[in-house]
Short mmCIF file of C-alpha atoms in Angstrom, two decimals:
data_model
loop_
_atom_site.label_atom_id
_atom_site.label_comp_id
_atom_site.label_asym_id
_atom_site.label_seq_id
_atom_site.Cartn_x
_atom_site.Cartn_y
_atom_site.Cartn_z
CA MET A 1 19.71 18.47 -4.58
CA THR A 2 18.27 18.63 -8.10
CA PRO A 3 15.29 16.27 -8.46
CA ASN A 4 15.84 13.26 -10.73
CA PRO A 5 12.46 11.79 -11.76
CA LEU A 6 13.99 8.68 -13.30
CA THR A 7 15.67 7.89 -9.99
CA GLY A 8 12.30 8.61 -8.38
CA VAL A 9 10.68 5.96 -10.59
CA LEU A 10 13.23 3.40 -9.39
CA TYR A 11 12.47 4.29 -5.77
CA HIS A 12 8.76 3.86 -6.46
CA TRP A 13 9.44 0.45 -8.00
CA LEU A 14 11.26 -0.55 -4.80
CA GLY A 15 8.27 0.67 -2.78
CA GLY A 16 5.90 -1.23 -5.05
CA PHE A 17 7.92 -4.41 -4.62
CA ALA A 18 7.84 -4.00 -0.83
CA SER A 19 4.08 -3.46 -0.84
CA ALA A 20 3.36 -6.35 -3.20
CA SER A 21 5.55 -8.64 -1.11
CA PHE A 22 4.40 -7.78 2.41
CA TYR A 23 1.55 -10.32 2.59
CA VAL A 24 3.70 -13.25 1.47
CA PRO A 25 5.29 -13.84 4.93
CA TYR A 26 1.82 -13.89 6.50
CA ARG A 27 1.05 -16.99 4.42
CA GLY A 28 3.66 -18.84 6.47
CA VAL A 29 2.12 -17.99 9.86
CA LYS A 30 0.66 -21.12 11.46
CA ARG A 31 -2.27 -21.47 13.87
CA TRP A 32 -2.76 -17.77 14.46
CA SER A 33 -6.03 -16.00 13.74
CA TRP A 34 -6.06 -13.15 11.25
CA GLU A 35 -6.43 -10.47 13.94
CA ILE A 36 -3.42 -11.83 15.84
CA TYR A 37 -0.95 -11.86 13.00
CA TRP A 38 -2.34 -8.66 11.45
CA LEU A 39 -1.92 -6.67 14.67
CA THR A 40 1.47 -8.23 15.41
CA GLY A 41 2.80 -7.24 12.00
CA GLY A 42 1.03 -3.90 12.27
CA ILE A 43 2.99 -2.92 15.38
CA PHE A 44 6.09 -3.06 13.20
CA SER A 45 4.32 -1.28 10.31
CA TRP A 46 2.68 1.55 12.21
CA VAL A 47 4.93 2.15 15.23
CA LEU A 48 8.36 0.55 15.39
CA ALA A 49 9.61 0.97 11.83
CA PRO A 50 8.30 4.54 11.23
CA TRP A 51 9.77 5.94 14.45
CA PHE A 52 13.01 3.99 14.15
CA PHE A 53 13.86 5.18 10.65
CA ALA A 54 12.56 8.72 11.21
CA SER A 55 14.67 9.08 14.36
CA ILE A 56 17.77 7.94 12.48
CA GLN A 57 17.35 10.04 9.33
CA THR A 58 15.66 13.19 10.71
CA ASN A 59 17.66 15.94 12.41
CA ASP A 60 15.93 16.67 15.74
CA LEU A 61 12.74 14.70 15.08
CA LEU A 62 11.05 15.73 18.34
CA GLY A 63 12.07 19.35 17.75
CA VAL A 64 10.42 19.26 14.31
CA PHE A 65 7.20 18.02 15.85
CA ALA A 66 7.39 20.61 18.64
CA ALA A 67 7.69 23.39 16.04
CA THR A 68 4.67 22.12 14.07
CA PRO A 69 1.28 23.77 14.72
CA THR A 70 -1.20 21.39 16.32
CA PRO A 71 -3.70 21.36 13.39
CA THR A 72 -0.87 20.44 11.02
CA LEU A 73 -0.01 17.50 13.28
CA LEU A 74 -3.61 16.32 13.52
CA TRP A 75 -4.59 16.31 9.85
CA PRO A 76 -2.13 13.56 8.84
CA VAL A 77 -3.34 11.51 11.82
CA PHE A 78 -6.97 12.03 10.76
CA PHE A 79 -6.30 10.89 7.20
CA GLY A 80 -4.29 8.01 8.63
CA ILE A 81 -7.36 6.89 10.57
CA LEU A 82 -9.38 6.86 7.33
CA TRP A 83 -6.54 5.11 5.54
CA GLY A 84 -6.61 2.52 8.33
CA PHE A 85 -10.07 1.44 7.21
CA GLY A 86 -8.63 0.90 3.74
CA GLY A 87 -5.75 -1.11 5.21
CA LEU A 88 -8.18 -3.35 7.07
CA GLY A 89 -10.10 -3.94 3.89
CA TYR A 90 -6.87 -4.56 2.00
CA GLY A 91 -5.98 -7.44 4.28
CA LEU A 92 -9.44 -8.95 3.80
CA VAL A 93 -9.21 -8.53 0.02
CA MET A 94 -6.04 -10.63 -0.02
CA ARG A 95 -7.96 -13.36 1.80
CA TYR A 96 -10.98 -13.28 -0.51
CA LEU A 97 -9.51 -12.48 -3.95
CA GLY A 98 -5.80 -13.28 -3.80
CA LEU A 99 -2.90 -11.01 -4.69
CA SER A 100 -3.48 -10.41 -8.41
CA LEU A 101 -7.19 -9.65 -8.67
CA GLY A 102 -7.43 -8.07 -5.23
CA MET A 103 -4.67 -5.57 -5.88
CA ALA A 104 -6.06 -4.64 -9.30
CA VAL A 105 -9.46 -3.58 -7.97
CA VAL A 106 -8.24 -1.89 -4.78
CA LEU A 107 -5.40 -0.01 -6.36
CA GLY A 108 -7.35 1.07 -9.44
CA LEU A 109 -9.71 3.17 -7.35
CA CYS A 110 -6.90 4.23 -5.04
CA THR A 111 -4.84 5.47 -8.00
CA VAL A 112 -7.52 7.79 -9.35
CA PHE A 113 -8.55 9.28 -6.01
CA GLY A 114 -5.05 9.55 -4.57
CA THR A 115 -3.53 11.19 -7.65
CA LEU A 116 -6.20 13.65 -8.74
CA ILE A 117 -7.79 14.87 -5.52
CA PRO A 118 -4.68 16.58 -4.00
CA PRO A 119 -4.14 18.96 -7.00
CA LEU A 120 -7.89 19.51 -7.23
CA PHE A 121 -8.00 20.43 -3.54
CA THR A 122 -5.08 22.88 -3.85
CA GLY A 123 -6.45 24.42 -7.06
CA GLU A 124 -3.42 23.34 -9.11
CA PHE A 125 -5.14 20.80 -11.35
CA ALA A 126 -5.55 23.00 -14.41
CA ALA A 127 -2.25 24.86 -14.05
CA LYS A 128 -0.14 21.75 -13.58
CA LEU A 129 -1.95 19.03 -15.52
CA LEU A 130 -4.01 20.69 -18.24
CA ASP A 131 -1.98 23.73 -19.24
CA THR A 132 1.54 22.28 -19.53
CA PRO A 133 3.14 19.62 -21.78
CA SER A 134 4.54 17.89 -18.71
CA GLY A 135 1.11 17.76 -17.10
CA ASN A 136 -0.44 16.36 -20.28
CA ILE A 137 2.17 13.60 -20.40
CA ILE A 138 1.52 12.77 -16.74
CA LEU A 139 -2.23 12.57 -17.44
CA LEU A 140 -1.42 10.21 -20.32
CA GLY A 141 0.57 8.10 -17.87
CA LEU A 142 -2.39 8.08 -15.48
CA GLY A 143 -4.64 6.96 -18.34
CA LEU A 144 -2.22 4.15 -19.21
CA THR A 145 -2.17 3.13 -15.55
CA ILE A 146 -5.96 2.92 -15.40
CA ALA A 147 -6.00 0.98 -18.69
CA GLY A 148 -3.42 -1.45 -17.33
CA ILE A 149 -5.41 -1.91 -14.13
CA VAL A 150 -8.59 -2.60 -16.11
CA VAL A 151 -6.78 -5.19 -18.25
CA VAL A 152 -5.41 -6.94 -15.16
CA ALA A 153 -8.85 -6.88 -13.53
CA VAL A 154 -10.50 -8.32 -16.67
CA ALA A 155 -7.90 -11.08 -16.74
CA GLY A 156 -8.62 -11.80 -13.08
CA ALA A 157 -12.34 -11.99 -13.78
CA LYS A 158 -11.73 -14.40 -16.69
CA LYS A 159 -9.56 -16.53 -14.45
CA ASP A 160 -12.35 -16.63 -11.86
CA GLN A 161 -14.99 -17.64 -14.41
CA ALA A 162 -12.89 -20.52 -15.71
CA LEU A 163 -12.01 -22.11 -12.36
CA SER A 164 -14.03 -24.70 -10.48
CA PRO A 165 -14.81 -24.06 -6.79
CA GLU A 166 -12.14 -26.58 -5.86
CA GLN A 167 -9.51 -24.83 -7.98
CA LYS A 168 -10.43 -21.45 -6.50
CA ALA A 169 -10.06 -22.82 -2.99
CA ALA A 170 -6.67 -24.30 -3.85
CA ALA A 171 -5.36 -20.99 -5.18
CA VAL A 172 -6.98 -18.75 -2.53
CA ALA A 173 -8.21 -20.72 0.47
CA GLU A 174 -11.03 -18.31 1.44
CA PHE A 175 -11.97 -17.21 -2.10
CA ASP A 176 -15.26 -15.27 -2.24
CA PHE A 177 -15.61 -13.10 -5.36
CA ARG A 178 -18.70 -11.11 -4.35
CA LYS A 179 -17.56 -10.39 -0.83
CA GLY A 180 -14.04 -9.62 -2.06
CA ILE A 181 -15.20 -7.09 -4.69
CA VAL A 182 -17.33 -5.17 -2.18
CA VAL A 183 -14.47 -4.99 0.31
CA ALA A 184 -12.01 -4.09 -2.47
CA ILE A 185 -14.07 -1.08 -3.60
CA PHE A 186 -14.29 0.23 -0.05
CA ALA A 187 -10.60 -0.42 0.58
CA GLY A 188 -9.56 1.30 -2.65
CA ILE A 189 -11.41 4.51 -1.84
CA MET A 190 -10.29 4.69 1.78
CA SER A 191 -6.69 3.75 0.99
CA ALA A 192 -6.35 6.91 -1.10
CA CYS A 193 -6.53 8.88 2.14
CA PHE A 194 -2.86 8.06 2.69
CA ALA A 195 -2.02 10.40 -0.18
CA PHE A 196 -4.16 13.09 1.44
CA GLY A 197 -2.30 12.61 4.72
CA LEU A 198 1.05 13.07 3.01
CA ALA A 199 -0.22 16.21 1.28
CA ALA A 200 -1.48 17.59 4.61
CA GLY A 201 1.98 17.01 6.08
CA GLU A 202 3.86 19.17 3.56
CA PRO A 203 4.53 21.94 6.17
CA ILE A 204 6.20 19.31 8.38
CA LYS A 205 8.51 18.36 5.52
CA ALA A 206 9.52 22.02 5.22
CA LEU A 207 10.28 22.21 8.94
CA SER A 208 12.29 19.01 8.71
CA ALA A 209 14.32 20.43 5.85
CA ALA A 210 14.89 23.65 7.81
CA ALA A 211 16.24 21.53 10.67
CA GLY A 212 18.90 20.18 8.32
CA THR A 213 17.34 16.88 7.22
CA GLY A 214 18.41 15.72 3.77
CA PRO A 215 15.84 16.02 0.96
CA LEU A 216 15.38 12.26 0.64
CA TRP A 217 14.24 11.94 4.24
CA THR A 218 12.05 14.98 4.94
CA GLY A 219 8.86 12.93 4.51
CA LEU A 220 9.68 10.40 7.23
CA PRO A 221 8.23 12.45 10.15
CA VAL A 222 4.93 12.68 8.27
CA LEU A 223 4.87 8.89 7.98
CA CYS A 224 5.01 8.63 11.78
CA LEU A 225 1.76 10.60 12.02
CA VAL A 226 -0.16 8.96 9.19
CA MET A 227 0.90 5.51 10.37
CA PHE A 228 -0.22 6.35 13.92
CA GLY A 229 -3.68 7.12 12.56
CA GLY A 230 -3.68 3.75 10.82
CA LEU A 231 -2.66 2.10 14.08
CA LEU A 232 -5.71 3.53 15.88
CA THR A 233 -8.17 2.12 13.36
CA ASN A 234 -6.55 -1.28 13.04
CA ALA A 235 -5.93 -1.70 16.78
CA VAL A 236 -9.57 -1.01 17.63
CA TRP A 237 -10.87 -3.47 15.04
CA CYS A 238 -8.36 -6.17 15.99
CA ALA A 239 -9.19 -5.68 19.68
CA ILE A 240 -12.88 -6.23 18.88
CA LEU A 241 -12.06 -9.44 17.00
CA ILE A 242 -9.70 -10.64 19.74
CA HIS A 243 -12.42 -10.13 22.35
CA ARG A 244 -15.07 -11.76 20.17
CA ASN A 245 -12.94 -14.76 19.20
CA ARG A 246 -11.10 -15.02 22.55
CA SER A 247 -7.88 -15.31 20.59
CA ALA A 248 -5.44 -13.32 22.78
CA GLY A 249 -3.98 -16.55 24.16
CA GLN A 250 -2.55 -17.32 20.75
CA TRP A 251 0.27 -14.85 21.45
CA LEU A 252 1.34 -17.23 24.23
CA GLY A 253 0.83 -20.41 22.23
CA GLN A 254 -2.44 -21.25 23.96
CA ASP A 255 -5.81 -22.47 22.66
CA GLU A 256 -5.81 -22.99 18.87
CA ALA A 257 -2.15 -21.95 18.74
CA GLN A 258 -0.88 -24.94 20.72
CA GLY A 259 2.04 -26.38 18.81
CA ALA A 260 2.40 -23.28 16.65
CA PRO A 261 5.98 -22.25 15.73
CA MET A 262 5.90 -19.14 17.92
CA VAL A 263 9.36 -17.74 17.13
CA LEU A 264 8.78 -18.23 13.41
CA ASN A 265 5.32 -16.65 13.60
CA PHE A 266 6.67 -13.53 15.31
CA ALA A 267 9.58 -13.34 12.86
CA LEU A 268 7.29 -13.65 9.84
CA CYS A 269 4.96 -10.96 11.21
CA ALA A 270 7.93 -8.66 11.84
CA LEU A 271 9.13 -9.22 8.27
CA ALA A 272 5.67 -8.61 6.82
CA GLY A 273 5.09 -5.49 8.89
CA THR A 274 8.46 -3.99 8.07
CA ALA A 275 7.97 -4.70 4.36
CA TRP A 276 4.60 -2.94 4.55
CA TYR A 277 6.31 0.12 6.02
CA PHE A 278 9.10 0.10 3.44
CA GLN A 279 6.65 0.77 0.63
CA PHE A 280 6.13 4.25 2.09
CA PHE A 281 9.77 4.65 3.10
CA PHE A 282 10.70 4.35 -0.57
CA TYR A 283 7.60 6.32 -1.57
CA THR A 284 8.79 9.43 0.27
CA MET A 285 12.22 9.01 -1.33
CA GLY A 286 10.66 8.74 -4.78
CA GLU A 287 8.35 11.69 -4.19
CA SER A 288 11.34 13.86 -3.27
CA GLN A 289 12.70 13.28 -6.78
CA MET A 290 9.54 14.17 -8.74
CA GLY A 291 9.83 17.95 -8.49
CA GLN A 292 6.70 20.08 -8.79
CA TYR A 293 4.60 17.08 -9.85
CA GLY A 294 5.11 15.14 -6.65
CA PHE A 295 1.44 14.10 -6.55
CA SER A 296 2.10 11.91 -9.61
CA SER A 297 4.09 9.69 -7.26
CA TRP A 298 0.83 8.09 -6.15
CA THR A 299 0.17 6.78 -9.67
CA LEU A 300 3.72 5.43 -9.91
CA HIS A 301 3.34 3.76 -6.54
CA MET A 302 0.06 2.07 -7.41
CA ALA A 303 1.29 0.89 -10.81
CA SER A 304 4.44 -0.58 -9.26
CA ILE A 305 2.43 -2.46 -6.63
CA ILE A 306 0.23 -4.08 -9.28
CA ILE A 307 3.24 -5.01 -11.42
CA PHE A 308 4.96 -6.83 -8.60
CA GLY A 309 1.69 -8.12 -7.14
CA THR A 310 0.96 -9.84 -10.44
CA VAL A 311 4.44 -11.35 -10.46
CA TRP A 312 3.83 -12.71 -6.96
CA GLY A 313 0.45 -14.03 -8.07
CA PHE A 314 2.18 -16.14 -10.71
CA ALA A 315 4.95 -17.16 -8.32
CA LEU A 316 2.34 -18.38 -5.83
CA ARG A 317 0.56 -20.28 -8.63
CA GLU A 318 -2.69 -18.33 -8.40
CA TRP A 319 -2.82 -18.35 -12.22
CA LYS A 320 -1.68 -21.94 -12.84
CA ASP A 321 -5.14 -23.20 -13.91
CA SER A 322 -6.05 -20.18 -16.05
CA ALA A 323 -6.13 -20.31 -19.84
CA HIS A 324 -3.13 -19.28 -21.91
CA LYS A 325 -5.06 -16.31 -23.36
CA THR A 326 -5.88 -15.11 -19.86
CA ARG A 327 -2.24 -15.23 -18.81
CA VAL A 328 -1.25 -13.33 -21.94
CA LEU A 329 -3.92 -10.75 -21.14
CA VAL A 330 -2.68 -10.15 -17.60
CA TRP A 331 0.90 -9.73 -18.80
CA GLY A 332 -0.38 -7.26 -21.37
CA GLY A 333 -1.84 -5.27 -18.48
CA VAL A 334 1.48 -5.42 -16.66
CA GLY A 335 3.20 -4.16 -19.81
CA LEU A 336 0.85 -1.16 -19.90
CA LEU A 337 1.66 -0.41 -16.26
CA ILE A 338 5.40 -0.54 -16.88
CA LEU A 339 4.95 1.80 -19.84
CA ALA A 340 2.87 4.12 -17.65
CA THR A 341 5.64 4.46 -15.07
CA ILE A 342 8.11 5.35 -17.81
CA VAL A 343 5.74 7.92 -19.33
CA ILE A 344 5.07 9.58 -15.96
CA GLY A 345 8.79 9.65 -15.18
CA TYR A 346 9.44 11.30 -18.53
CA GLY A 347 6.71 13.87 -17.95
CA ASN A 348 8.30 14.83 -14.64
CA MET A 349 11.77 14.91 -16.18
CA ILE A 350 10.94 17.44 -18.90
CA ALA A 351 9.33 19.67 -16.29
#
């Protein structure tokens, strides 16, 4: 199949929408502690969904893993463990900063690290990005993405400065700017490790293709490994919190969860967790369409998440008390991000 970068951009937009939307169902969970609903949704994100879709779309999934050298299996898991720390921080950022500002800070750092480090590590940075017209256009797109992220972050900071403590609490119940920024920086750096895990799993994609898997789906086995690494990190931390807070009974409707809508809570967590997985499901599809500049997919993915995250921020009325100029500024940032995805898609297309 001949790669089609413009189709790849559309896939990345779908993945960005899934990522930006995943936390919305969690807002409807009632009387469950964070560690309970995060781990419940995570079981769908890190275990059930990856293995279900990989087993359906991959020819001889277990045979592909059996043919993979052990170090090649372990590296994606290792980077998944590191990415898991970023995922933990990401969930906390949503609590402290809200969707719009939280995503801007986390994903800004994640974009730079996740896009540039893989070609630097493989020694392809100069050959692919500096010495070719396509690479120069992709770098321009990365620059536009960073500019868009900065504009969105500035708008978020202006919104924060203008709101009273009561207004901040109404928009984001646990708003804490200082704590949120610190966690966001950590989460942004660690979240980039997902891109490293995918790069480490490239030999597995080749084995999957050799087994007869279609080009759109060869990345799904790698997701099983990276997600498993994320499971390890998140499960350990959630287990610590469950022990500390004695919150395990909430799964049975006990303690603080008495009267909680249990069926609805489980359904919302399943929806949130599956949506979280689908961002990477569509990511691997988009990456398969980007040709030799597949690493640029990370920039497209991050830009798409911020675009749709900002839309959700407005839909959830996080910006309702901000000044008109601030709202115009944030939409200007979103416009830059949309332009960046088009520029990067064009750079891949002419390659």
